[in-house]
CSV table of C-alpha atoms in Angstrom, one decimal:
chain,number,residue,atom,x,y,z
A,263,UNK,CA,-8.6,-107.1,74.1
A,264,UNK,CA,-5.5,-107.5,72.4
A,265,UNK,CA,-4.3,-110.3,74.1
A,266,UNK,CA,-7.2,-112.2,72.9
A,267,UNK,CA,-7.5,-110.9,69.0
A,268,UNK,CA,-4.0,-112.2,69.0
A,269,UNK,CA,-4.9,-115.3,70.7
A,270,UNK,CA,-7.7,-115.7,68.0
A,271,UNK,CA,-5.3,-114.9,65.1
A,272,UNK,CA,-2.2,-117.2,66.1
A,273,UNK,CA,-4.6,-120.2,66.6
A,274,UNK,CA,-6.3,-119.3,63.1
A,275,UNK,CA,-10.1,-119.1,64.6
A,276,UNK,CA,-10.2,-115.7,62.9
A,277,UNK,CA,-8.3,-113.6,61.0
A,278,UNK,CA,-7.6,-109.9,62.0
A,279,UNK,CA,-10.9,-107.4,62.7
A,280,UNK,CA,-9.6,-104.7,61.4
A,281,UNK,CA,-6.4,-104.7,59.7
A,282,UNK,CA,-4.2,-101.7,58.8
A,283,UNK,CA,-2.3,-101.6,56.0
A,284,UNK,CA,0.4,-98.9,55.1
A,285,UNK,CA,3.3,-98.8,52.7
A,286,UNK,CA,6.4,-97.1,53.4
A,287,UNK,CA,4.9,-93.8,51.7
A,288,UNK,CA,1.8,-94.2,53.9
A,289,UNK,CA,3.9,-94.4,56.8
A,290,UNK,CA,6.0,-91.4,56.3
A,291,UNK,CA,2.9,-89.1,54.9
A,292,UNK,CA,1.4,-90.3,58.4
A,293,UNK,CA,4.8,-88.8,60.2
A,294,UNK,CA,4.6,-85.5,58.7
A,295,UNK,CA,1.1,-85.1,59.2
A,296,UNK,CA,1.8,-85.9,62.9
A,297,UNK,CA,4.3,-83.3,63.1
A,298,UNK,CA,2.3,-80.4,61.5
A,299,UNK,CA,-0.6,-81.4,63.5
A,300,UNK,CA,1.3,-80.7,66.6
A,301,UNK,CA,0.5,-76.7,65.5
A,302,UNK,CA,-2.3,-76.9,63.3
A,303,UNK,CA,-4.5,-79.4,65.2
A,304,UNK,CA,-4.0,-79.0,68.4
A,305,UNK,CA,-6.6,-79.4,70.9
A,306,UNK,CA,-5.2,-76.8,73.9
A,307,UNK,CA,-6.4,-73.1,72.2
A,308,UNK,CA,-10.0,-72.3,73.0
A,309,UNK,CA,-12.3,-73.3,75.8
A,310,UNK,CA,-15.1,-76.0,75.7
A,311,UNK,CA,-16.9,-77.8,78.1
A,312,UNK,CA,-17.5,-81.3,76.0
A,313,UNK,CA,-15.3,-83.8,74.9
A,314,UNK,CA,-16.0,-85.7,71.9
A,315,UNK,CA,-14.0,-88.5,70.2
A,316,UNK,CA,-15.6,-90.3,67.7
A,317,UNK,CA,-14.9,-92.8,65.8
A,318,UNK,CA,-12.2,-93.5,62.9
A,319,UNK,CA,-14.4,-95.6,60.1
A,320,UNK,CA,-16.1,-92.7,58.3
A,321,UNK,CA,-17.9,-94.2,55.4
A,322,UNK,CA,-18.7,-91.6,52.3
A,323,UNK,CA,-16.8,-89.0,54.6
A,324,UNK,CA,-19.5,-89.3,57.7
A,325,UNK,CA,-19.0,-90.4,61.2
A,326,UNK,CA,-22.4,-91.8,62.4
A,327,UNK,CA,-22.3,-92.5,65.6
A,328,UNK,CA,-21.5,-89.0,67.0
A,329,UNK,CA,-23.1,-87.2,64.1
A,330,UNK,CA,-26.2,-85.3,65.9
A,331,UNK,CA,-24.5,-85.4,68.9
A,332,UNK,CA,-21.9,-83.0,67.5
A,333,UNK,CA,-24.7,-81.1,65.7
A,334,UNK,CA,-26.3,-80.9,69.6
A,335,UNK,CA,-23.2,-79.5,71.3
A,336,UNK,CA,-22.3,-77.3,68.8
A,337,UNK,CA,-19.1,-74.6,69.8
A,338,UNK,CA,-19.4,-76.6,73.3
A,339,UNK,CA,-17.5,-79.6,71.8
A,340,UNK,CA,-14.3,-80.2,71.5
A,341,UNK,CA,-13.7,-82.6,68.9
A,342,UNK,CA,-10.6,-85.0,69.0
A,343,UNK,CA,-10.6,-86.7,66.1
A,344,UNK,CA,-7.3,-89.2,65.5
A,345,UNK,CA,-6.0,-89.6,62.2
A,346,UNK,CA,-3.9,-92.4,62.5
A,347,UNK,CA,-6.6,-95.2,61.3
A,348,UNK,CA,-8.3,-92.8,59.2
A,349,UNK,CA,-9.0,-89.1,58.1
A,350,UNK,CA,-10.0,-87.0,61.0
A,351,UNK,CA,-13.3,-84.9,60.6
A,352,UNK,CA,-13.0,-81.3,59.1
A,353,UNK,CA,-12.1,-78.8,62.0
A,354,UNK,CA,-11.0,-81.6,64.5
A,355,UNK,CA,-8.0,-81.5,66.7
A,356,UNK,CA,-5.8,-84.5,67.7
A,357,UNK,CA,-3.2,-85.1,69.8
A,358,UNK,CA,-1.5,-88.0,66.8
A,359,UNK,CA,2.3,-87.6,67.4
A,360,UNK,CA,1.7,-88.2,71.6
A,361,UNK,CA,-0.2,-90.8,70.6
A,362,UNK,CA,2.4,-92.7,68.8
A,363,UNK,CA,5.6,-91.2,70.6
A,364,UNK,CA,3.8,-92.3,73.8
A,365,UNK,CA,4.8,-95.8,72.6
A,366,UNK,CA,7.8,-95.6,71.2
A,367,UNK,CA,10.2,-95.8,73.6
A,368,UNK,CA,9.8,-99.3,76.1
A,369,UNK,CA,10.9,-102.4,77.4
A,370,UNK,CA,11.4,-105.3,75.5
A,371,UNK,CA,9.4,-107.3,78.1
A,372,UNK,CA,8.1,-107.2,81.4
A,373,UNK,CA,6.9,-109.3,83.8
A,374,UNK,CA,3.6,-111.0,83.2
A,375,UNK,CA,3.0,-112.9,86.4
A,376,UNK,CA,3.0,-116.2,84.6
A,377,UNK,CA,0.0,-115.2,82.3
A,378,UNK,CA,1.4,-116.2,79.4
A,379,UNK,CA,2.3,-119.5,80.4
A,380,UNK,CA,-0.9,-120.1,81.9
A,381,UNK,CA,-2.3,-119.3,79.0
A,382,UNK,CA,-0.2,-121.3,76.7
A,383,UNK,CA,-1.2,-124.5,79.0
A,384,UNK,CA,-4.8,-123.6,78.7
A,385,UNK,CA,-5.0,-123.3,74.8
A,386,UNK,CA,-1.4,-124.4,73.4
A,387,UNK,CA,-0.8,-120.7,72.1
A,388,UNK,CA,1.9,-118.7,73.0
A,389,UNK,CA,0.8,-115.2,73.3
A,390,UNK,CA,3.8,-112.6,73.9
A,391,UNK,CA,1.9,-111.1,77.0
A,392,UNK,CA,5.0,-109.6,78.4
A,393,UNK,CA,5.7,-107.7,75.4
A,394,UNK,CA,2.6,-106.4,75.1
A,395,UNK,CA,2.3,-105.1,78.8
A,396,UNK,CA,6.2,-103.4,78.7
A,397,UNK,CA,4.6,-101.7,75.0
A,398,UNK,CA,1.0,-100.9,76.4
A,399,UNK,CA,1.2,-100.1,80.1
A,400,UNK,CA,3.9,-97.0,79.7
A,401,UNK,CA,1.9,-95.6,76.7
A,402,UNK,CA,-1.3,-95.8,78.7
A,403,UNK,CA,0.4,-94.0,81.7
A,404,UNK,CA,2.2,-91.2,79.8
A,405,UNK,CA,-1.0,-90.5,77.4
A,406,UNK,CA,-3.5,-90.5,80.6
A,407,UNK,CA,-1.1,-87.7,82.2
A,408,UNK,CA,-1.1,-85.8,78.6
A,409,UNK,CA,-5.2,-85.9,79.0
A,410,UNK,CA,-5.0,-85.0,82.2
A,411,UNK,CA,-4.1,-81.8,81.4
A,412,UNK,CA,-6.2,-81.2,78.4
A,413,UNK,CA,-8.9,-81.8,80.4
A,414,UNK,CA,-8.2,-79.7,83.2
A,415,UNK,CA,-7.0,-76.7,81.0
A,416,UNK,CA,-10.8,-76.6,79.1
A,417,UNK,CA,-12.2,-77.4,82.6
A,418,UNK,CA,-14.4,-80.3,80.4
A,419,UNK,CA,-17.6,-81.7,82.2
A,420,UNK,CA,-18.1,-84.4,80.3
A,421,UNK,CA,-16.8,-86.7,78.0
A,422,UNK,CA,-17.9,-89.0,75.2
A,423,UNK,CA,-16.3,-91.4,73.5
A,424,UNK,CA,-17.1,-94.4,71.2
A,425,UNK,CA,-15.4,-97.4,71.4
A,426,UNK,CA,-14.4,-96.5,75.2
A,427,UNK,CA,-11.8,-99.8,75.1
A,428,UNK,CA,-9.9,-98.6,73.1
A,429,UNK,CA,-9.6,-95.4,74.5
A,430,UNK,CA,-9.0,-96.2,78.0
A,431,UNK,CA,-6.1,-93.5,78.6
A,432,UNK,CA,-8.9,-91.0,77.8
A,433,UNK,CA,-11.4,-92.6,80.1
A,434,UNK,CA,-8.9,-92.8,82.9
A,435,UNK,CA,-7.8,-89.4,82.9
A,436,UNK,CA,-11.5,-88.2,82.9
A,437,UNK,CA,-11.9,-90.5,86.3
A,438,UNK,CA,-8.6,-89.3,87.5
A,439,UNK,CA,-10.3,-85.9,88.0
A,440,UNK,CA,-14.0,-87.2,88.8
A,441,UNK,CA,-15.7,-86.3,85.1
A,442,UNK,CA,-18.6,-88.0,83.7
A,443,UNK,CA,-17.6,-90.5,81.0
A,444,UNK,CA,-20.4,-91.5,78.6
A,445,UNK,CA,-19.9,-94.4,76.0
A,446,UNK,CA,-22.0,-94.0,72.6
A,447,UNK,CA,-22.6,-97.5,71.0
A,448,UNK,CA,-20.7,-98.1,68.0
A,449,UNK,CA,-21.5,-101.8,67.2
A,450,UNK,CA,-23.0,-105.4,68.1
A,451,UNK,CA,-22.8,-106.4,72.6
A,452,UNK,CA,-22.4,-109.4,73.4
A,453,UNK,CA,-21.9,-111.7,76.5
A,454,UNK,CA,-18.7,-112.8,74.1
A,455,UNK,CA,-17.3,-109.5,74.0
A,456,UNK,CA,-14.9,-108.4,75.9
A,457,UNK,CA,-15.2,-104.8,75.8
A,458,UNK,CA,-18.6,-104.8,77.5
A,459,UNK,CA,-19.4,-108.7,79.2
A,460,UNK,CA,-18.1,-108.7,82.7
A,461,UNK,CA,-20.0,-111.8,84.3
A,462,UNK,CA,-21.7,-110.9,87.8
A,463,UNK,CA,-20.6,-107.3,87.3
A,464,UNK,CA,-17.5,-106.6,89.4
A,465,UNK,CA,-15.9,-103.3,89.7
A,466,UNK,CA,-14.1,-102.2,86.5
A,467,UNK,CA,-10.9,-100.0,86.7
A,468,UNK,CA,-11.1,-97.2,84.1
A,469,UNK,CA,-14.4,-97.6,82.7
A,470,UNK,CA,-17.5,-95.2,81.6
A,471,UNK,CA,-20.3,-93.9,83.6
A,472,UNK,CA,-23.0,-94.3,81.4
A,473,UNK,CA,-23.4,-96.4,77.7
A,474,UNK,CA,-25.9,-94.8,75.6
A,475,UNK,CA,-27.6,-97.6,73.3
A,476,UNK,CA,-28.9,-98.1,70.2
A,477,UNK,CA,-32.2,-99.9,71.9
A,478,UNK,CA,-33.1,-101.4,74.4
A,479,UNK,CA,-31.9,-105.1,73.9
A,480,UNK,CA,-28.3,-103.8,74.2
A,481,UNK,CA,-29.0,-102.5,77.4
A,482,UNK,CA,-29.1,-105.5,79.1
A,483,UNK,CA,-27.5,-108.6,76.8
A,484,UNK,CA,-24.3,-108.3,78.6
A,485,UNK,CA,-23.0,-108.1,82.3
A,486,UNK,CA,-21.6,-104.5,82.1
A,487,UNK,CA,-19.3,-103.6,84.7
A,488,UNK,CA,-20.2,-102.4,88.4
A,489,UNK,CA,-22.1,-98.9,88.1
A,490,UNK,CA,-22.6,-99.0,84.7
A,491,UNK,CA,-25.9,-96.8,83.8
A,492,UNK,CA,-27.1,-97.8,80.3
A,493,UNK,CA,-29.7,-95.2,78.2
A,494,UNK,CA,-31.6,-95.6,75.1
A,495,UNK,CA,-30.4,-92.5,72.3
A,496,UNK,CA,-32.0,-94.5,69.7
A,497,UNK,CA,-30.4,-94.9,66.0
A,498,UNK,CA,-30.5,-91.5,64.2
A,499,UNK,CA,-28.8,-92.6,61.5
A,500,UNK,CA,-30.6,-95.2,60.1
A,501,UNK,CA,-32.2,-94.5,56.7
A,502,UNK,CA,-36.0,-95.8,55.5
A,503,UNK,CA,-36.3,-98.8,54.9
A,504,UNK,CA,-37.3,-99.1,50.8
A,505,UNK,CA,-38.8,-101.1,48.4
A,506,UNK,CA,-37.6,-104.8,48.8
A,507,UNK,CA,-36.1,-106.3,45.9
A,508,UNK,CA,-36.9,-109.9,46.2
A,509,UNK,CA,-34.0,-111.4,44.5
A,510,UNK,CA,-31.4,-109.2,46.4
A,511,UNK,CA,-29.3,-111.8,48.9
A,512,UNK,CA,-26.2,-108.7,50.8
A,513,UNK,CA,-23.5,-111.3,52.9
A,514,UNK,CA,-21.7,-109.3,55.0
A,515,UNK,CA,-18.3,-109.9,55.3
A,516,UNK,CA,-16.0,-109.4,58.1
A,517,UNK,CA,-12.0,-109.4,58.2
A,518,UNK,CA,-12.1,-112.4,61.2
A,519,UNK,CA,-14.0,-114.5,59.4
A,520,UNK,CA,-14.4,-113.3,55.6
A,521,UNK,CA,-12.7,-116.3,53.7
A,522,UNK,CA,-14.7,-119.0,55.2
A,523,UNK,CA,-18.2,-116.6,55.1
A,524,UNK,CA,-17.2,-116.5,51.1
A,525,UNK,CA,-18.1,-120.4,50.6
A,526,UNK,CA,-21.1,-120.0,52.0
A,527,UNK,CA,-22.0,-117.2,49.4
A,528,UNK,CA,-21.0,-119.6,46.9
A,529,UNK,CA,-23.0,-122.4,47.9
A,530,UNK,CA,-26.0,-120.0,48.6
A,531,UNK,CA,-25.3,-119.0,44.9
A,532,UNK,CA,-25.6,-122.3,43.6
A,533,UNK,CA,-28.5,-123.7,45.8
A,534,UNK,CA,-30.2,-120.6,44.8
A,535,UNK,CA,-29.5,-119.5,41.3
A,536,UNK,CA,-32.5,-117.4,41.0
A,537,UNK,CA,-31.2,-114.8,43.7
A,538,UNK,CA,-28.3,-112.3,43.3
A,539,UNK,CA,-26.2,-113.0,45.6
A,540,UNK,CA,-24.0,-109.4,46.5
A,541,UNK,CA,-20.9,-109.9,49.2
A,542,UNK,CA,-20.0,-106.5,50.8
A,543,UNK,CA,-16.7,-106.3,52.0
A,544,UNK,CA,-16.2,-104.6,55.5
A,545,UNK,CA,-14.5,-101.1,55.5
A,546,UNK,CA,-11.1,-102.6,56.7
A,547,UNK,CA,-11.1,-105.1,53.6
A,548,UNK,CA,-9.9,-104.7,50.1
A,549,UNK,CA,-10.8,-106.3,46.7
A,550,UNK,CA,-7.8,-108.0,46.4
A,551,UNK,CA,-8.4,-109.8,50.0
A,552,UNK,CA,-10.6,-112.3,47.8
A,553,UNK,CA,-11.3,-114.2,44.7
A,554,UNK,CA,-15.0,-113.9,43.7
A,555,UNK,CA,-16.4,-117.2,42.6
A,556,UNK,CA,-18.9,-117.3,39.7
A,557,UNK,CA,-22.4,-116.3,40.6
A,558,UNK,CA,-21.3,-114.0,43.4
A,559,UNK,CA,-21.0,-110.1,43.0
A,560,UNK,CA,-18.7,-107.8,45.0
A,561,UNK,CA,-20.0,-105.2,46.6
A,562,UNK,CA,-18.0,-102.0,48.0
A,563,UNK,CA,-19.4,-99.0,46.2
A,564,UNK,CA,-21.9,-97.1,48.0
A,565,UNK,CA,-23.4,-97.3,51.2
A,566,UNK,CA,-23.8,-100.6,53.4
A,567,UNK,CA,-27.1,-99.4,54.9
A,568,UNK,CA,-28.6,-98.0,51.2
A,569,UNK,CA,-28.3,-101.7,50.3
A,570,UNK,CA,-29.6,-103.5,53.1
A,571,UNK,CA,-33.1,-101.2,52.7
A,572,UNK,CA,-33.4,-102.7,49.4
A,573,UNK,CA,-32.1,-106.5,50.0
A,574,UNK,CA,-34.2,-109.1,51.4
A,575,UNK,CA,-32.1,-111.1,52.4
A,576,UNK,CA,-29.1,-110.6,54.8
A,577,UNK,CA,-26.2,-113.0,55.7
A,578,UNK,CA,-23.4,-112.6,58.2
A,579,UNK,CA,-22.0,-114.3,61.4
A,580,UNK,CA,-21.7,-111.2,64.0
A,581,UNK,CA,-21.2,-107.9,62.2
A,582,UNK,CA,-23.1,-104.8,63.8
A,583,UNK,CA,-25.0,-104.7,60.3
A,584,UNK,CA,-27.3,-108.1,60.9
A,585,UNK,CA,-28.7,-106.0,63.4
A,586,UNK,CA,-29.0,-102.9,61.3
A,587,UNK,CA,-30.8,-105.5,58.6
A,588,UNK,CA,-33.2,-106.7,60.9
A,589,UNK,CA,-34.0,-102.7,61.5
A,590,UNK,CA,-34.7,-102.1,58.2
A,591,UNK,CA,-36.7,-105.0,57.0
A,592,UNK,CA,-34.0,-108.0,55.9
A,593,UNK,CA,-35.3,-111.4,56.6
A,594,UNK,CA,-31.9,-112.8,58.5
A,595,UNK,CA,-29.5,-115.5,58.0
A,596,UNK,CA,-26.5,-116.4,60.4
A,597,UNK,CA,-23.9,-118.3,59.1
A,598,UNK,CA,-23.0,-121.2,61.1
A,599,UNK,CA,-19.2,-120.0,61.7
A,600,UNK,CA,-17.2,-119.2,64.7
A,601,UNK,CA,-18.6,-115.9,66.1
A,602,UNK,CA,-22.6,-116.6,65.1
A,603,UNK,CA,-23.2,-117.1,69.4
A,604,UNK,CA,-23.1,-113.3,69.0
A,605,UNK,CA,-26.4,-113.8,67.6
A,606,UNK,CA,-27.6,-116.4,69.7
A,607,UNK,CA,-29.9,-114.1,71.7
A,608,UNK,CA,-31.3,-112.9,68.3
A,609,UNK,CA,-31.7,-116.3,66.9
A,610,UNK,CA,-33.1,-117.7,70.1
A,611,UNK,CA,-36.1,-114.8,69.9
A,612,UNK,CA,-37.3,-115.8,66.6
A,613,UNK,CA,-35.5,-112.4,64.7
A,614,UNK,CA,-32.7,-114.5,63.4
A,615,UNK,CA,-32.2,-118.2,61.6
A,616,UNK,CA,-28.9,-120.1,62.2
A,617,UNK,CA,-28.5,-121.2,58.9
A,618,UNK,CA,-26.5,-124.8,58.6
A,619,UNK,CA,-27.3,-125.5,55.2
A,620,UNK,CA,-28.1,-122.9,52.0
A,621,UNK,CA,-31.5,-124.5,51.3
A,622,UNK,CA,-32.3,-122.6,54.4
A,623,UNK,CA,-32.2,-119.2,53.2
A,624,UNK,CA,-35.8,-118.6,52.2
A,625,UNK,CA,-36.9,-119.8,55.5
A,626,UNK,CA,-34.8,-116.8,57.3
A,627,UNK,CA,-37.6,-114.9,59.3
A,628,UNK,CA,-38.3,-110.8,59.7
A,629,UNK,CA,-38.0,-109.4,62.8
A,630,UNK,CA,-41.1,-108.2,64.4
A,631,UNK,CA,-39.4,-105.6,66.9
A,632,UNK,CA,-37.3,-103.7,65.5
A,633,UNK,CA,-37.2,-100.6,67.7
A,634,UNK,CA,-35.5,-102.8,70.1
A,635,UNK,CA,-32.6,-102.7,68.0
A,636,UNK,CA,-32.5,-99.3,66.8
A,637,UNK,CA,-35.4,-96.8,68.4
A,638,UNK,CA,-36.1,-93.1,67.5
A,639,UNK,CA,-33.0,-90.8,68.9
A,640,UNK,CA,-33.6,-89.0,71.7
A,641,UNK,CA,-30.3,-87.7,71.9
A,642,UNK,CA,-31.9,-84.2,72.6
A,643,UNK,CA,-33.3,-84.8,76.1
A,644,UNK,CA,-30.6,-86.7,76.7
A,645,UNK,CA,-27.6,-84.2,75.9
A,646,UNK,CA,-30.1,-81.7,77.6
A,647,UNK,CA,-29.4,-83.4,80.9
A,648,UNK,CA,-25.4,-82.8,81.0
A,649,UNK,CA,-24.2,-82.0,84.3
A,650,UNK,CA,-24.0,-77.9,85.0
């Protein structure tokens, strides 16, 4: 995964996904809260027989995707919630200053097996794939052994995770010692994403047991690796859908692609003066990231969701929120930028319009299944069924 975001950034297809940015005070308040956290949030004391990790983007303080789950496990749970990319939940533990020590002490390079130079003859990028590996691979080794042993003192039966890719340390040490690993979906699969599209499904080193979906399209859009079980838990955290305002246009904006997804607001704008036209900003980006052009509003108060019950129309290229649109009554526009083959499946059922030119806008269609998106949760019978 990293090789290939920085493949993507260094040949300027997209910008970064999610980018981090600290100043010097950010960085050392992040130090000292690793330090104290080593006493006040540390995950050894107690006994559970659940791992959770959820994940960092919290908007208005709540983390969605684990959110009833916790509520479901209850004192089971351990909770180990990183703060490095965010602010961990109230009560969490972490295990931050392993997490960054893990790294800090490696090779400049290693060997790479002629990757990168295969790779630079493939695409004409040079990707630093040796430095990456002598960074990555001794991080991942020393912070699966570190996991190791947290899961073995709580004697944990099962682990979940969201975002399981970037987590693989975790995952591995829970296979090291034979304990179920279940995935909770967190965004948009794909046959173009790595994380989860493994063509013909071969055997996957350090990978979970079992994804739990959103609905059923995601269960089967992607080649998931060998063994793989796939569920539906449904979408708890969707709200009700509410009256339509039918002038409301919401673009979505993501960090890869944000820039060029900003013209087309403005030309949807001036095709369509009678609309307001709103561009929400992903989490990860910032005001200043962009110049608003006349006829376009900015949109980063509030809740993402909130707006797309009210807007009817939605635009975006591959952001997990199309999908949550077409859920919740949006009529749905893709941009025609690099990433819209995301939504190609979409498009191709009738639930989605590529949209080439802005005069197209007002044809974008509804989706007329939308529980195969986002269905009821049934995370009760499901967290019912853990392993004894």
């Amino acid at each position: 995964m990293r090789v290939f975001h920085e493949l993507t950034r260094r040949s300027g297809i997209h910008g970064a996904p999610h980018p981090v940015r600290r100043t010097p005070y950010d960085k050392a308040a992040l130090v000292a809260r690793h330090v104290t956290g080593i006493v006040t949030r540390s995950p050894f004391p107690g006994r559970y027989d659940a791992l959770v990790v959820p994940h960092p983007r919290k908007p208005n303080g709540v983390e969605i995707y684990t959110d009833e789950l916790r509520a479901l496990l209850g004192d089971r749970a351990l909770i180990l919630d990183s703060g490095i990319n965010g602010s961990p939940l109230p009560g969490s533990t972490n295990l931050d200053f392993f997490t960054s020590a893990a790294g800090a002490v490696h090779r400049r390079t290693a060997d790479d097996r002629g990757i990168a130079t295969a790779l630079e003859e493939l695409t004409g990028i040079r990707v630093p794939v040796g430095a990456l590996l002598a960074r990555e691979v001794p991080k991942h080794l020393r912070l699966r052994a570190l996991y190791r042993m947290l899961l073995k003192k709580h004697k944990i039966r099962t682990v979940y995770l969201v975002v399981a890719y970037f987590h693989q340390h975790i995952v591995g040490a829970a296979r090291d010692l034979g304990i179920r690993v279940v995935e909770l979906q967190h965004g948009a699969i794909s046959p173009f994403h790595l994380g989860y599209s493994y063509p013909d499904r071969p055997e996957v080193a350090d990978q979970p047991d079992e994804l739990w979906c959103f609905g059923s399209y995601w269960t089967d859009v992607a080649d998931l690796p060998a063994g793989m079980r796939t569920e539906v838990m449904g979408a708890p955290f969707l709200p009700t859908a509410g009256p339509k305002d039918p002038r409301r246009v919401l673009f979505l904006s993501q960090g890869t692609i944000g820039a060029e997804l900003l013209q087309v607001a403005d030309a949807v704008a001036k095709q369509h003066p009678e609309l307001e036209v709103l561009y929400r900003l992903h989490p990860s980006e910032r005001p200043a990231d962009y110049t608003i052009p006349a006829g376009v509003q900015l949109s980063t108060g509030g809740s993402t969701l909130d707006l797309l019950a009210t807007a009817t129309y939605q635009v975006g290229v591959s952001t997990t929120a199309l999908f949550e649109g077409m859920a919740l009554g949006c009529r749905t526009a893709v941009a025609n930028l690099p990433g819209h083959e995301y939504l190609d499946r979409a498009i191709t059922r009738g639930h989605a319009l590529l949209m080439r030119d802005p005069a197209q806008l007002i044809d974008a269609p509804l989706c007329d299944d939308p529980t195969s998106y986002y269905a009821p949760s049934d995370l009760s019978r499901l967290t019912a069924e853990q392993p004894e």
